[in-house]
Amino acid sequence: GIRLLDQAKSKYPTLSKSWADTGFKNAVVEHGARLGIDVEVVNRNPDARGFHVVKRRWVVERSIGWIMMHRRLVRDYETLTASSEAMIRIASIDNLARRITDETTPTWRGTY
């Protein structure tokens, strides 16, 4: 988490807020404060059983679900992380283009 904050702050100097899972404790929050980033730890409701929406985590899970509509990203076929990153960018561009144009792109879902 600390390395990720360093990389994010160097690439996006205006970054001021970040959310972290409960696995990240005080060290990440303190490091974020030194960088000028407010790191908020998002806790799961201990009383709720099964699935429930956790603040801000649903954005990540929804985005991963959208890119999983592209067959090549369902499994980790890529040897290089650069190839994997490129495929995620292509999937994201396709999703954005579909939303802008209201057109559908054939996917592997529903073909079995």
GROMACS .gro file of C-alpha atoms in nm:
model
  112
    1GLY     CA    1   0.000   0.000   0.000
    2ILE     CA    2   0.286   0.236   0.077
    3ARG     CA    3   0.451   0.178  -0.261
    4LEU     CA    4   0.117   0.226  -0.434
    5LEU     CA    5   0.062   0.559  -0.259
    6ASP     CA    6   0.412   0.672  -0.359
    7GLN     CA    7   0.352   0.579  -0.724
    8ALA     CA    8   0.006   0.737  -0.730
    9LYS     CA    9   0.127   1.062  -0.575
   10SER     CA   10   0.421   1.089  -0.815
   11LYS     CA   11   0.196   1.030  -1.118
   12TYR     CA   12  -0.100   1.236  -0.989
   13PRO     CA   13   0.037   1.517  -0.767
   14THR     CA   14  -0.311   1.657  -0.695
   15LEU     CA   15  -0.430   1.329  -0.537
   16SER     CA   16  -0.582   1.410  -0.201
   17LYS     CA   17  -0.814   1.119  -0.105
   18SER     CA   18  -0.780   0.742  -0.109
   19TRP     CA   19  -0.981   0.452   0.026
   20ALA     CA   20  -0.821   0.138   0.163
   21ASP     CA   21  -0.940  -0.204   0.269
   22THR     CA   22  -0.930  -0.307   0.633
   23GLY     CA   23  -0.615  -0.507   0.560
   24PHE     CA   24  -0.422  -0.180   0.544
   25LYS     CA   25  -0.365  -0.045   0.890
   26ASN     CA   26  -0.194   0.253   1.049
   27ALA     CA   27   0.130   0.247   0.847
   28VAL     CA   28  -0.050   0.322   0.520
   29VAL     CA   29  -0.271   0.588   0.679
   30GLU     CA   30   0.031   0.760   0.837
   31HIS     CA   31   0.233   0.741   0.515
   32GLY     CA   32  -0.060   0.887   0.323
   33ALA     CA   33  -0.079   1.174   0.573
   34ARG     CA   34   0.292   1.247   0.516
   35LEU     CA   35   0.221   1.264   0.141
   36GLY     CA   36  -0.085   1.484   0.191
   37ILE     CA   37  -0.331   1.209   0.103
   38ASP     CA   38  -0.629   1.142   0.329
   39VAL     CA   39  -0.643   0.760   0.345
   40GLU     CA   40  -0.978   0.637   0.473
   41VAL     CA   41  -1.000   0.272   0.583
   42VAL     CA   42  -1.336   0.130   0.472
   43ASN     CA   43  -1.468  -0.119   0.723
   44ARG     CA   44  -1.717  -0.394   0.655
   45ASN     CA   45  -2.028  -0.407   0.873
   46PRO     CA   46  -1.960  -0.698   1.114
   47ASP     CA   47  -2.333  -0.754   1.180
   48ALA     CA   48  -2.425  -0.807   0.814
   49ARG     CA   49  -2.407  -1.162   0.681
   50GLY     CA   50  -2.350  -1.247   0.316
   51PHE     CA   51  -2.310  -0.985   0.045
   52HIS     CA   52  -2.368  -0.619   0.115
   53VAL     CA   53  -2.239  -0.304  -0.049
   54VAL     CA   54  -1.925  -0.165   0.114
   55LYS     CA   55  -1.860   0.207   0.065
   56ARG     CA   56  -1.652   0.276  -0.251
   57ARG     CA   57  -1.558  -0.091  -0.297
   58TRP     CA   58  -1.853  -0.145  -0.528
   59VAL     CA   59  -1.694   0.095  -0.781
   60VAL     CA   60  -1.390  -0.132  -0.815
   61GLU     CA   61  -1.596  -0.452  -0.824
   62ARG     CA   62  -1.831  -0.305  -1.086
   63SER     CA   63  -1.539  -0.195  -1.303
   64ILE     CA   64  -1.376  -0.538  -1.281
   65GLY     CA   65  -1.709  -0.693  -1.377
   66TRP     CA   66  -1.729  -0.470  -1.685
   67ILE     CA   67  -1.383  -0.561  -1.811
   68MET     CA   68  -1.450  -0.931  -1.745
   69MET     CA   69  -1.703  -0.915  -2.029
   70HIS     CA   70  -1.398  -0.937  -2.256
   71ARG     CA   71  -1.305  -1.302  -2.288
   72ARG     CA   72  -0.929  -1.255  -2.291
   73LEU     CA   73  -0.940  -1.089  -1.948
   74VAL     CA   74  -1.141  -1.365  -1.780
   75ARG     CA   75  -0.822  -1.566  -1.726
   76ASP     CA   76  -0.469  -1.440  -1.675
   77TYR     CA   77  -0.324  -1.536  -2.014
   78GLU     CA   78  -0.070  -1.256  -2.035
   79THR     CA   79   0.297  -1.318  -1.958
   80LEU     CA   80   0.392  -0.953  -1.930
   81THR     CA   81   0.212  -0.705  -1.709
   82ALA     CA   82   0.236  -0.451  -1.992
   83SER     CA   83   0.027  -0.683  -2.213
   84SER     CA   84  -0.229  -0.725  -1.938
   85GLU     CA   85  -0.243  -0.349  -1.884
   86ALA     CA   86  -0.293  -0.294  -2.258
   87MET     CA   87  -0.581  -0.544  -2.269
   88ILE     CA   88  -0.748  -0.374  -1.971
   89ARG     CA   89  -0.714  -0.038  -2.149
   90ILE     CA   90  -0.867  -0.182  -2.466
   91ALA     CA   91  -1.157  -0.329  -2.268
   92SER     CA   92  -1.213   0.003  -2.090
   93ILE     CA   93  -1.206   0.195  -2.419
   94ASP     CA   94  -1.457  -0.051  -2.566
   95ASN     CA   95  -1.687  -0.013  -2.266
   96LEU     CA   96  -1.671   0.367  -2.289
   97ALA     CA   97  -1.733   0.362  -2.666
   98ARG     CA   98  -2.035   0.135  -2.616
   99ARG     CA   99  -2.183   0.377  -2.364
  100ILE     CA  100  -2.124   0.682  -2.583
  101THR     CA  101  -2.268   0.525  -2.900
  102ASP     CA  102  -2.537   0.304  -2.741
  103GLU     CA  103  -2.410   0.016  -2.953
  104THR     CA  104  -2.346  -0.333  -2.828
  105THR     CA  105  -2.031  -0.533  -2.873
  106PRO     CA  106  -2.055  -0.911  -2.896
  107THR     CA  107  -1.918  -1.085  -2.589
  108TRP     CA  108  -1.868  -1.446  -2.496
  109ARG     CA  109  -2.155  -1.437  -2.245
  110GLY     CA  110  -2.468  -1.610  -2.362
  111THR     CA  111  -2.290  -1.800  -2.639
  112TYR     CA  112  -2.273  -2.133  -2.462
   0.00000   0.00000   0.00000
